[in-house]
Amino acid sequence: MKVLLSWLREFTPIPESMTPDELGLVMGDLGMAVEEMDVLGEGLDGIVVARVLDLRVHPDADRVQLVDVDVGDGESLQIACGAFNMAVGDLVPLATIGTTMPNGMEIAKRKLRGEVSNGMLCSSSEVGLPGDASGILVLPETLVPGTSLVEALGIESDVLYDLEINPNRPDAMSVAGVARDLAARLELPFRLPDPAIVEGATVTADEVTIAIDDPERCGRFTARVLHGVQVGPSPAAIANRLTLLGMRPINNLVDVSNYVMLELGQPSHAYDLATVAGATLRARRATDGERIVTLDDVERTLSDADLVIADGTDRAVGIAGVMGGADTEISANTTDVVVEMAWFDRMPVAKTARRLGLRSEASARFERGAPLDFHDLAHRRFIELLGGDAGTPSQGMVDVRGTLPDRSPITVRPDRVNAVLGSDLDAATMKALLDRLGFTTDIAAGGETMTVALPTYRLDSETEIDIVEEVGRLYGFEKLGKTMPVSSLSGGLTPRQRDRRLLRSVLTGLGCSEATPMPFLAPGD
C-alpha cells in the first residue's frame, strides 16, 4: 500500500517538525513497515514536456534510436535514446542541457557514436515517479509541450511511502486507515471527509432495482444514479495521486472510483446505465461454465463457486468483488451512470480471484474485509470529487442488506491484557488507547472487565486476544520490555523425559548398548 504524506495530512495534522524518517519509524512501530520511501518534487528543474516528432534507428548503434522532439518552440531537437516504447505524437519528459537530475547527474550536449544528443528523455524513476523504469515515461496527451514537468503534473514536494500491510489489517489498505493509526499514536485529531452534495428531482429507488440472491456472500449492496455525466480526463491533482500510488489514470469516472477506494478502502464500480438491461443489478451465484468478458478484454469461465452481478436479463455484467464486465463499461458516450458499492464476504472473493488469476485492487480489499458502513460516505465522496462532471445525482441511495458479520461488543479483562503483554496498565489507560483507534470502550464497576464495541472497519478484531494486540500495538511493544515465561519445571526434566531415560537405563541393564537400535525412542531420548 502506497501513501502520500500530503494525503495523510488531509486526515490528521502531522507536524511539519516530524521528519519523513521519523514518521516512517512510527508507521513501522504500528505494524506498517516502510519498504521504500521516496522524496518527491526535488531536482526536477530543467525537465520539460516534449512532443515526439520522429523516430529513427541510430546508423551505428542497433540498441539506440534517434528521437526528434519539439519543446513548444516549433524547432526539432535530436535526442539519442535507448528506450523504444514511444510513438510519434507521444508527450515525454525531456531533461534539457544544464539540468542536474535528482540523482546528481548533469545533462550536457553529448555525442553518441557520432550523433548529437541535446538532452535526455526520462523514465518515471529518473523523475521520481512510480512506473516502468525500463522505458520512457509517456505523459498524458492533454499536457502542453514546453511546460515544466513540475507545473504540468502539479508535482509538489511530498513523500511517498510504500508500506507492507499484513492480511490482518484491512483498515490499513486505505489512506484514511493509515492516518487514523498515526493520529492515535501521535495523539492528534482525526477526521473523515463529510461531503455535502446537491441532488436532483429523481429518486434512485425509482430508477434502479437492486437485489441479493446470495445474502451470505453479499452482505450489502448499494447504488446511486448520476444523470448528465461528463466523461473526460481527470483533474491533474487526482490523476497525479493515482499515478504516484501506482494506478493508471483512465477517465474521470474510473479515476474517482479508484481514488475513493485508495482513500477510504471502499471499492466501487460504475456502470453505463444505458447498457444495464432492465436497470437492474442482482448479486447471484454463477452457473458452471458461465462466461463473461471482463474489463481487461479477457473471457473468463466461471463456476458455481463464484458470485456475479447480473442485469435484468440475468446476463453477468461483473464478477463480484473482483472486476466489472466489458459490456457495461463507461465510454465517451456515457451520460447516465449507476454506481455500485457493496460488501462481499472475504473468502469467496479470495477464492474466485485466485482461481481466475485475476487479483485486483478491489479484491485485495474485499479479501481482507472492506468496511461495513462506509457506503453512504463513499458515494458522497465519489460525487464530490467528480464535481460538475457528476451531472445531477438522483436522490438517496438504494441500500439492500444481506448477512453481515457480527459486530457485537466483546468483554475484555484488563488483568488478561496485562498478563499477555507483561504490562501494568490500568483499565483507564487501555480505554484511552482503544478509543483513539475507534473502538468504543466502557469500563465495568470495579474495573475488572471492559466492554469493547468493535469498529465496522476492523473485521480482523473479533476476540479478546485481538484487543490485547491493539492495546500493545498502540501503546508500543518497545515500551513493554522483555520477559520470559516462568517454567514450573525449571532446571528439571519433563515427565516424558524422565520416563524415556528410565526406559533407556533398564534396556542398558539388560545388555543393550548405546549403538543398539531403539526405534521406539525419539532422537535424544
Coordinates of C-alpha atoms in Angstrom, one line a residue:
M1 CA 0.0 0.0 0.0
K2 CA 1.4 3.4 -1.1
V3 CA 0.5 6.6 0.8
L4 CA 1.5 10.2 0.3
L5 CA 2.4 12.4 3.2
S6 CA 0.3 15.2 1.8
W7 CA -2.8 12.9 1.6
L8 CA -2.3 11.7 5.2
R9 CA -2.3 15.3 6.3
E10 CA -5.8 15.8 4.9
F11 CA -7.0 13.5 7.7
T12 CA -4.7 14.4 10.6
P13 CA -2.3 17.4 11.1
I14 CA 1.0 15.5 11.2
P15 CA 3.6 18.1 12.5
E16 CA 5.9 19.7 9.9
S17 CA 8.6 19.3 12.5
M18 CA 8.5 15.5 12.1
T19 CA 10.9 14.3 9.5
P20 CA 9.9 11.7 6.9
D21 CA 12.2 9.2 8.5
E22 CA 10.7 9.7 12.0
L23 CA 7.2 9.3 10.6
G24 CA 8.3 6.1 8.8
L25 CA 9.6 4.7 12.1
V26 CA 6.2 5.4 13.7
M27 CA 4.4 3.6 10.9
G28 CA 6.8 0.6 11.2
D29 CA 6.2 0.5 15.0
L30 CA 2.5 0.4 14.4
G31 CA 2.9 -2.7 12.2
M32 CA 3.0 -1.0 8.8
A33 CA 6.7 -1.5 7.9
V34 CA 8.1 1.0 5.4
E35 CA 9.5 -0.9 2.5
E36 CA 10.5 2.1 0.5
M37 CA 10.4 5.9 0.9
D38 CA 10.8 8.5 -1.9
V39 CA 11.1 12.2 -1.5
L40 CA 9.3 13.8 -4.5
G41 CA 9.5 17.1 -6.3
E42 CA 13.2 17.7 -5.8
G43 CA 15.8 18.2 -8.6
L44 CA 13.2 18.5 -11.4
D45 CA 14.1 22.0 -12.6
G46 CA 15.0 21.9 -16.2
I47 CA 12.8 18.9 -17.1
V48 CA 10.1 19.9 -19.6
V49 CA 7.3 18.3 -21.6
A50 CA 8.3 17.5 -25.2
R51 CA 6.4 16.0 -28.1
V52 CA 7.9 13.2 -30.2
L53 CA 8.1 14.3 -33.9
D54 CA 10.1 11.4 -35.4
L55 CA 11.8 8.2 -34.5
R56 CA 14.6 6.5 -36.5
V57 CA 17.3 4.0 -35.9
H58 CA 20.8 5.2 -35.0
P59 CA 23.0 4.5 -38.0
D60 CA 25.8 3.0 -35.9
A61 CA 24.0 1.6 -32.8
D62 CA 21.2 -1.0 -33.0
R63 CA 20.1 -0.5 -29.4
V64 CA 19.8 3.3 -29.7
Q65 CA 17.3 5.3 -31.6
L66 CA 17.3 9.0 -32.6
V67 CA 14.3 10.9 -31.4
D68 CA 13.3 14.3 -32.7
V69 CA 11.2 16.3 -30.2
D70 CA 9.5 19.7 -30.0
V71 CA 9.6 21.6 -26.7
G72 CA 7.0 24.1 -27.8
D73 CA 9.0 26.4 -30.0
G74 CA 8.4 24.6 -33.2
E75 CA 12.0 23.5 -33.6
S76 CA 13.2 19.9 -33.9
L77 CA 15.6 18.8 -31.3
Q78 CA 17.5 15.5 -31.7
I79 CA 17.9 13.2 -28.7
A80 CA 19.7 9.8 -28.6
C81 CA 17.7 7.3 -26.5
G82 CA 18.0 3.7 -25.6
A83 CA 14.3 3.1 -25.0
F84 CA 11.8 2.1 -27.7
N85 CA 8.4 2.4 -26.0
M86 CA 7.5 5.7 -27.6
A87 CA 5.5 6.6 -30.7
V88 CA 5.3 9.7 -32.8
G89 CA 2.9 12.2 -31.2
D90 CA 3.6 11.0 -27.6
L91 CA 4.5 13.5 -24.9
V92 CA 7.6 12.7 -22.9
P93 CA 9.8 14.4 -20.2
L94 CA 13.0 15.9 -21.6
A95 CA 15.9 16.9 -19.3
T96 CA 17.3 19.9 -21.1
I97 CA 21.0 20.7 -21.3
G98 CA 22.3 22.1 -18.0
T99 CA 19.8 20.2 -15.8
T100 CA 21.1 18.4 -12.7
M101 CA 19.0 15.3 -12.2
P102 CA 17.7 14.1 -8.8
N103 CA 20.5 11.5 -8.7
G104 CA 23.1 14.2 -9.3
M105 CA 23.8 13.5 -12.9
E106 CA 24.4 16.6 -15.0
I107 CA 22.8 16.8 -18.5
A108 CA 25.2 18.1 -21.2
K109 CA 25.2 18.1 -25.0
R110 CA 26.9 14.8 -26.0
K111 CA 27.8 12.7 -29.0
L112 CA 26.8 9.1 -29.1
R113 CA 28.7 7.3 -31.9
G114 CA 28.8 10.4 -34.0
E115 CA 25.2 11.5 -33.4
V116 CA 24.5 14.5 -31.2
S117 CA 22.1 14.2 -28.2
N118 CA 20.7 17.5 -27.0
G119 CA 19.4 16.3 -23.6
M120 CA 17.9 13.2 -22.1
L121 CA 14.4 11.6 -22.3
C122 CA 13.5 10.4 -18.8
S123 CA 11.9 7.3 -17.4
S124 CA 9.5 7.5 -14.5
S125 CA 12.1 6.5 -11.9
E126 CA 14.5 9.2 -13.2
V127 CA 12.0 11.9 -12.3
G128 CA 11.0 10.3 -9.0
L129 CA 7.6 8.8 -10.2
P130 CA 6.4 5.2 -10.0
G131 CA 6.2 3.2 -13.1
D132 CA 8.2 1.1 -15.5
A133 CA 11.8 2.2 -15.2
S134 CA 12.8 0.3 -18.4
G135 CA 11.0 2.7 -20.7
I136 CA 10.5 6.4 -21.2
L137 CA 7.6 7.9 -19.2
V138 CA 4.7 8.7 -21.6
L139 CA 2.8 11.7 -20.3
P140 CA -1.0 12.5 -20.6
E141 CA -1.8 13.8 -24.0
T142 CA -3.5 16.9 -22.6
L143 CA -0.2 18.5 -21.5
V144 CA 1.4 21.3 -23.4
P145 CA 4.9 21.0 -24.9
G146 CA 7.5 23.3 -23.3
T147 CA 5.7 23.3 -19.9
S148 CA 7.9 22.4 -17.0
L149 CA 7.2 18.9 -15.7
V150 CA 6.6 20.1 -12.2
E151 CA 3.9 22.5 -13.4
A152 CA 2.4 20.1 -16.0
L153 CA 1.9 17.3 -13.5
G154 CA 1.3 19.6 -10.5
I155 CA 4.2 17.9 -8.7
E156 CA 4.8 19.3 -5.2
S157 CA 7.3 18.5 -2.5
D158 CA 6.0 15.3 -1.0
V159 CA 7.0 12.0 0.5
L160 CA 5.8 8.7 -0.9
Y161 CA 5.8 5.7 1.4
D162 CA 5.4 2.1 0.3
L163 CA 4.1 0.1 3.2
E164 CA 3.9 -3.6 3.9
I165 CA 0.4 -4.3 5.1
N166 CA -0.3 -7.6 6.7
P167 CA -3.5 -9.5 5.9
N168 CA -5.0 -8.8 9.3
R169 CA -5.1 -5.1 8.8
P170 CA -8.0 -4.3 6.4
D171 CA -8.2 -0.7 7.6
A172 CA -4.6 0.0 6.6
M173 CA -5.5 -0.7 3.0
S174 CA -6.6 2.9 2.8
V175 CA -5.1 6.4 3.3
A176 CA -7.7 7.1 6.0
G177 CA -6.8 3.9 7.8
V178 CA -3.1 4.7 7.9
A179 CA -3.9 8.3 9.0
R180 CA -6.2 7.0 11.8
D181 CA -3.4 4.9 13.2
L182 CA -0.9 7.7 13.1
A183 CA -3.4 10.1 14.7
A184 CA -4.0 7.6 17.5
R185 CA -0.3 7.1 18.2
L186 CA 0.7 10.7 18.0
E187 CA -2.5 11.8 19.9
L188 CA -3.6 14.1 17.0
P189 CA -7.2 14.8 15.9
F190 CA -8.5 12.6 13.1
R191 CA -11.4 13.3 10.8
L192 CA -13.1 11.7 7.8
P193 CA -14.5 13.9 5.0
D194 CA -18.2 14.8 5.2
P195 CA -19.2 15.8 1.6
A196 CA -22.3 17.8 1.0
I197 CA -23.9 17.1 -2.3
V198 CA -26.8 18.6 -4.3
E199 CA -29.3 16.0 -5.5
G200 CA -31.8 16.3 -8.4
A201 CA -35.6 15.7 -8.5
T202 CA -35.4 12.0 -9.5
V203 CA -35.2 9.2 -6.8
T204 CA -32.6 6.5 -7.2
A205 CA -35.0 3.8 -5.8
D206 CA -37.5 4.6 -8.7
E207 CA -34.8 4.2 -11.3
V208 CA -32.8 1.1 -10.5
T209 CA -33.6 -2.2 -8.9
I210 CA -31.0 -3.9 -6.6
A211 CA -31.4 -7.5 -5.4
I212 CA -29.3 -10.0 -3.4
D213 CA -29.8 -13.7 -4.2
D214 CA -26.9 -14.9 -2.0
P215 CA -27.1 -12.9 1.2
E216 CA -24.3 -14.9 2.8
R217 CA -21.8 -13.8 0.2
C218 CA -23.2 -10.3 -0.5
G219 CA -23.9 -8.7 2.9
R220 CA -24.7 -5.3 1.5
F221 CA -25.5 -3.9 -2.0
T222 CA -25.9 -0.1 -2.6
A223 CA -26.3 2.1 -5.7
R224 CA -26.7 5.7 -6.8
V225 CA -27.7 7.1 -10.2
L226 CA -26.0 10.1 -11.8
H227 CA -27.6 11.8 -14.8
G228 CA -25.9 14.0 -17.4
V229 CA -22.4 12.8 -16.5
Q230 CA -19.5 14.4 -18.5
V231 CA -16.8 11.7 -19.2
G232 CA -13.3 13.1 -19.7
P233 CA -9.9 13.3 -18.2
S234 CA -9.5 13.8 -14.5
P235 CA -8.1 16.9 -13.0
A236 CA -4.3 16.8 -12.6
A237 CA -4.5 16.6 -8.8
I238 CA -6.4 13.3 -8.9
A239 CA -4.5 11.9 -11.9
N240 CA -1.2 12.6 -10.3
R241 CA -2.1 11.0 -7.0
L242 CA -3.3 7.9 -8.7
T243 CA -0.1 7.7 -10.8
L244 CA 2.1 8.1 -7.7
L245 CA 0.2 5.3 -6.0
G246 CA 0.7 3.0 -9.0
M247 CA -2.6 3.3 -10.8
R248 CA -3.0 4.5 -14.4
P249 CA -5.5 7.3 -15.0
I250 CA -8.2 6.3 -17.5
N251 CA -11.1 8.8 -17.2
N252 CA -12.7 10.8 -14.5
L253 CA -15.3 8.2 -13.5
V254 CA -12.9 5.3 -13.3
D255 CA -10.3 7.5 -11.7
V256 CA -12.6 8.8 -9.0
S257 CA -13.7 5.2 -8.3
N258 CA -10.1 4.3 -7.7
Y259 CA -9.4 7.4 -5.7
V260 CA -12.2 6.7 -3.3
M261 CA -11.1 3.1 -2.9
L262 CA -7.5 4.2 -2.1
E263 CA -8.7 6.9 0.3
L264 CA -11.5 5.2 2.2
G265 CA -10.9 1.5 1.4
Q266 CA -14.3 1.1 -0.2
P267 CA -14.2 -0.4 -3.8
S268 CA -16.9 0.7 -6.2
H269 CA -17.9 0.1 -9.9
A270 CA -19.6 2.5 -12.3
Y271 CA -21.9 1.0 -15.0
D272 CA -23.2 2.8 -18.1
L273 CA -26.9 2.7 -17.1
A274 CA -27.9 2.5 -20.8
T275 CA -26.2 -0.9 -21.1
V276 CA -27.7 -2.4 -17.9
A277 CA -30.8 -4.3 -19.0
G278 CA -33.9 -3.5 -17.0
A279 CA -31.9 -1.0 -14.9
T280 CA -31.4 -4.0 -12.6
L281 CA -28.3 -5.2 -10.7
R282 CA -28.5 -8.5 -8.9
A283 CA -25.9 -10.4 -6.9
R284 CA -26.2 -14.1 -7.6
R285 CA -24.2 -17.3 -7.9
A286 CA -22.6 -18.0 -11.3
T287 CA -23.5 -21.2 -13.2
D288 CA -20.9 -23.8 -14.1
G289 CA -19.3 -22.8 -17.4
E290 CA -20.9 -19.3 -17.5
R291 CA -18.7 -16.9 -19.3
I292 CA -18.0 -13.2 -19.0
V293 CA -15.6 -10.8 -20.8
T294 CA -14.0 -8.7 -18.0
L295 CA -12.7 -5.1 -18.3
D296 CA -9.3 -6.4 -19.4
D297 CA -11.0 -7.9 -22.5
V298 CA -10.3 -11.4 -21.4
E299 CA -13.1 -14.0 -21.5
R300 CA -13.4 -15.8 -18.1
T301 CA -15.1 -19.1 -17.5
L302 CA -16.9 -19.2 -14.1
S303 CA -18.1 -21.8 -11.7
D304 CA -21.0 -22.0 -9.2
A305 CA -18.4 -21.1 -6.5
D306 CA -18.3 -17.6 -8.0
L307 CA -20.6 -14.6 -7.3
V308 CA -21.5 -12.3 -10.2
I309 CA -23.5 -9.2 -10.7
A310 CA -26.2 -9.8 -13.2
D311 CA -28.6 -7.4 -15.1
G312 CA -32.3 -7.6 -15.7
T313 CA -31.8 -10.3 -18.4
D314 CA -29.7 -12.4 -16.0
R315 CA -26.6 -11.6 -18.0
A316 CA -23.5 -11.4 -15.9
V317 CA -22.1 -7.9 -16.0
G318 CA -19.4 -8.2 -13.3
I319 CA -17.5 -10.6 -11.1
A320 CA -18.5 -9.6 -7.6
G321 CA -15.6 -8.0 -5.7
V322 CA -13.1 -8.7 -8.5
M323 CA -13.7 -6.9 -11.8
G324 CA -16.5 -5.5 -13.9
G325 CA -17.6 -6.7 -17.3
A326 CA -16.7 -5.1 -20.6
D327 CA -20.3 -4.9 -21.9
T328 CA -21.3 -2.2 -19.4
E329 CA -18.0 -0.2 -19.4
I330 CA -18.0 3.5 -19.2
S331 CA -17.4 5.1 -22.6
A332 CA -17.1 8.6 -24.1
N333 CA -20.8 8.4 -25.0
T334 CA -21.9 7.6 -21.5
T335 CA -24.4 10.1 -20.0
D336 CA -26.2 8.2 -17.2
V337 CA -24.3 6.1 -14.7
V338 CA -25.2 3.7 -11.9
V339 CA -22.5 3.5 -9.2
E340 CA -22.4 0.2 -7.2
M341 CA -20.8 -0.1 -3.8
A342 CA -21.2 -3.3 -2.0
W343 CA -19.8 -5.6 0.8
F344 CA -18.8 -9.1 -0.2
D345 CA -17.7 -11.9 2.1
R346 CA -13.9 -12.3 2.2
M347 CA -13.1 -15.9 1.4
P348 CA -15.4 -16.4 -1.7
V349 CA -13.8 -13.3 -3.3
A350 CA -10.3 -14.5 -2.4
K351 CA -11.0 -18.0 -3.9
T352 CA -12.5 -16.6 -7.1
A353 CA -9.6 -14.1 -7.6
R354 CA -7.1 -16.9 -7.1
R355 CA -8.8 -19.4 -9.3
L356 CA -9.2 -17.0 -12.1
G357 CA -5.7 -15.5 -11.7
L358 CA -7.4 -12.1 -11.5
R359 CA -6.4 -10.4 -8.3
S360 CA -7.4 -6.7 -8.4
E361 CA -7.1 -3.7 -6.1
A362 CA -10.8 -4.3 -5.3
S363 CA -10.3 -8.0 -4.5
A364 CA -7.3 -7.2 -2.3
R365 CA -9.5 -5.1 -0.1
F366 CA -12.5 -7.4 0.0
E367 CA -10.3 -10.3 0.8
R368 CA -9.1 -8.6 4.0
G369 CA -12.5 -7.2 4.9
A370 CA -13.8 -4.0 3.5
P371 CA -15.7 -1.5 5.7
L372 CA -19.3 -2.4 6.5
D373 CA -20.7 1.1 6.7
F374 CA -18.7 3.5 4.6
H375 CA -21.1 3.2 1.6
D376 CA -23.0 6.4 2.0
L377 CA -19.8 8.4 2.7
A378 CA -18.0 6.8 -0.2
H379 CA -21.0 7.6 -2.6
R380 CA -21.0 11.2 -1.5
R381 CA -17.2 11.5 -1.8
F382 CA -17.4 10.0 -5.3
I383 CA -19.9 12.7 -6.3
E384 CA -17.9 15.4 -4.6
L385 CA -14.7 14.5 -6.4
L386 CA -16.4 14.4 -9.8
G387 CA -17.6 18.0 -9.2
G388 CA -19.5 19.4 -12.1
D389 CA -18.8 16.3 -14.2
A390 CA -21.1 14.3 -11.9
G391 CA -24.2 15.9 -13.6
T392 CA -27.3 15.6 -11.5
P393 CA -27.3 12.8 -8.8
S394 CA -30.6 11.3 -8.0
Q395 CA -32.0 11.4 -4.5
G396 CA -30.9 8.9 -2.0
M397 CA -29.1 5.6 -2.1
V398 CA -30.6 2.2 -2.7
D399 CA -29.4 0.0 0.1
V400 CA -30.2 -3.7 0.3
R401 CA -28.8 -5.8 3.2
G402 CA -27.8 -9.5 3.3
T403 CA -25.9 -11.2 6.1
L404 CA -23.2 -9.0 7.7
P405 CA -20.5 -10.1 10.2
D406 CA -21.5 -10.0 13.8
R407 CA -20.1 -6.9 15.4
S408 CA -21.4 -7.4 18.9
P409 CA -19.3 -5.9 21.7
I410 CA -16.9 -8.3 23.5
T411 CA -15.7 -8.5 27.1
V412 CA -12.1 -7.8 27.8
R413 CA -10.3 -8.4 31.1
P414 CA -7.6 -5.8 31.9
D415 CA -5.8 -8.4 34.0
R416 CA -5.7 -10.7 31.0
V417 CA -4.3 -7.9 28.8
N418 CA -1.5 -7.2 31.3
A419 CA -0.8 -11.0 31.7
V420 CA -0.3 -11.4 27.9
L421 CA 1.6 -8.2 27.3
G422 CA 3.7 -8.3 30.5
S423 CA 2.4 -4.8 31.2
D424 CA 1.0 -3.0 34.2
L425 CA -1.6 -0.8 32.5
D426 CA -4.8 0.2 34.2
A427 CA -8.2 0.0 32.6
A428 CA -8.5 3.7 32.0
T429 CA -5.2 3.7 30.0
M430 CA -6.4 0.8 27.9
K431 CA -9.7 2.6 27.2
A432 CA -7.9 5.7 26.1
L433 CA -5.7 3.7 23.7
L434 CA -8.6 1.8 22.2
D435 CA -11.0 4.8 21.9
R436 CA -8.3 6.7 19.9
L437 CA -8.4 3.8 17.4
G438 CA -12.2 4.0 17.0
F439 CA -13.1 1.2 19.5
T440 CA -15.7 2.3 22.0
T441 CA -14.9 1.1 25.5
D442 CA -16.9 1.0 28.7
I443 CA -15.3 0.0 32.0
A444 CA -17.4 -2.0 34.4
A445 CA -17.7 -1.0 38.0
G446 CA -14.6 -2.1 39.8
G447 CA -12.5 -2.1 36.6
E448 CA -12.3 -5.9 36.3
T449 CA -13.8 -6.0 32.8
M450 CA -14.3 -3.8 29.9
T451 CA -17.0 -3.9 27.2
V452 CA -15.4 -3.1 23.8
A453 CA -17.6 -2.2 20.8
L454 CA -15.8 -3.2 17.6
P455 CA -15.4 -0.7 14.7
T456 CA -17.1 -1.8 11.4
Y457 CA -13.8 -1.2 9.5
R458 CA -11.8 -3.6 11.7
L459 CA -13.2 -7.0 10.8
D460 CA -9.9 -8.6 11.9
S461 CA -10.8 -7.7 15.6
E462 CA -13.2 -10.4 16.9
T463 CA -12.0 -11.7 20.2
E464 CA -10.3 -10.7 23.4
I465 CA -6.8 -11.5 22.2
D466 CA -7.3 -9.2 19.2
I467 CA -8.0 -6.4 21.6
V468 CA -4.9 -7.3 23.6
E469 CA -2.9 -6.9 20.4
E470 CA -4.4 -3.5 19.7
V471 CA -3.5 -2.3 23.2
G472 CA 0.1 -3.4 22.8
R473 CA 0.4 -2.1 19.3
L474 CA -0.8 1.4 20.1
Y475 CA 0.9 1.6 23.5
G476 CA 4.2 0.4 21.8
F477 CA 5.6 -3.0 22.2
E478 CA 9.1 -1.5 22.6
K479 CA 7.9 0.0 25.9
L480 CA 6.8 -3.3 27.4
G481 CA 10.3 -4.8 27.9
K482 CA 11.3 -8.4 27.5
T483 CA 10.0 -11.1 29.8
M484 CA 10.4 -14.9 29.8
P485 CA 7.5 -17.2 30.9
V486 CA 8.2 -18.9 34.2
S487 CA 8.5 -22.7 33.8
S488 CA 7.2 -25.0 36.6
L489 CA 10.0 -27.4 35.6
S490 CA 12.8 -25.0 35.6
G491 CA 16.1 -26.9 35.7
G492 CA 14.4 -30.3 35.7
L493 CA 13.1 -32.9 33.3
T494 CA 9.6 -33.2 31.9
P495 CA 7.6 -36.4 32.8
R496 CA 8.3 -37.7 29.2
Q497 CA 12.0 -37.1 29.5
R498 CA 12.1 -38.9 32.9
D499 CA 10.2 -42.0 31.5
R500 CA 12.4 -42.2 28.5
R501 CA 15.6 -42.0 30.5
L502 CA 14.3 -44.7 32.9
L503 CA 13.5 -47.0 29.9
R504 CA 16.9 -46.5 28.4
S505 CA 18.5 -47.3 31.8
V506 CA 16.5 -50.5 32.0
L507 CA 17.4 -51.6 28.5
T508 CA 21.1 -50.8 29.0
G509 CA 20.9 -53.0 32.2
L510 CA 19.6 -55.9 30.0
G511 CA 22.7 -55.7 27.8
C512 CA 21.7 -53.3 25.2
S513 CA 24.5 -50.9 24.2
E514 CA 24.3 -47.2 23.0
A515 CA 24.6 -48.5 19.5
T516 CA 21.7 -50.9 19.7
P517 CA 18.8 -49.5 17.5
M518 CA 15.9 -48.4 19.6
P519 CA 13.3 -47.1 17.1
F520 CA 10.6 -46.6 19.8
L521 CA 12.7 -43.9 21.4
A522 CA 12.7 -40.4 20.0
P523 CA 16.0 -38.8 19.0
G524 CA 17.8 -37.5 22.1
D525 CA 16.0 -39.8 24.5

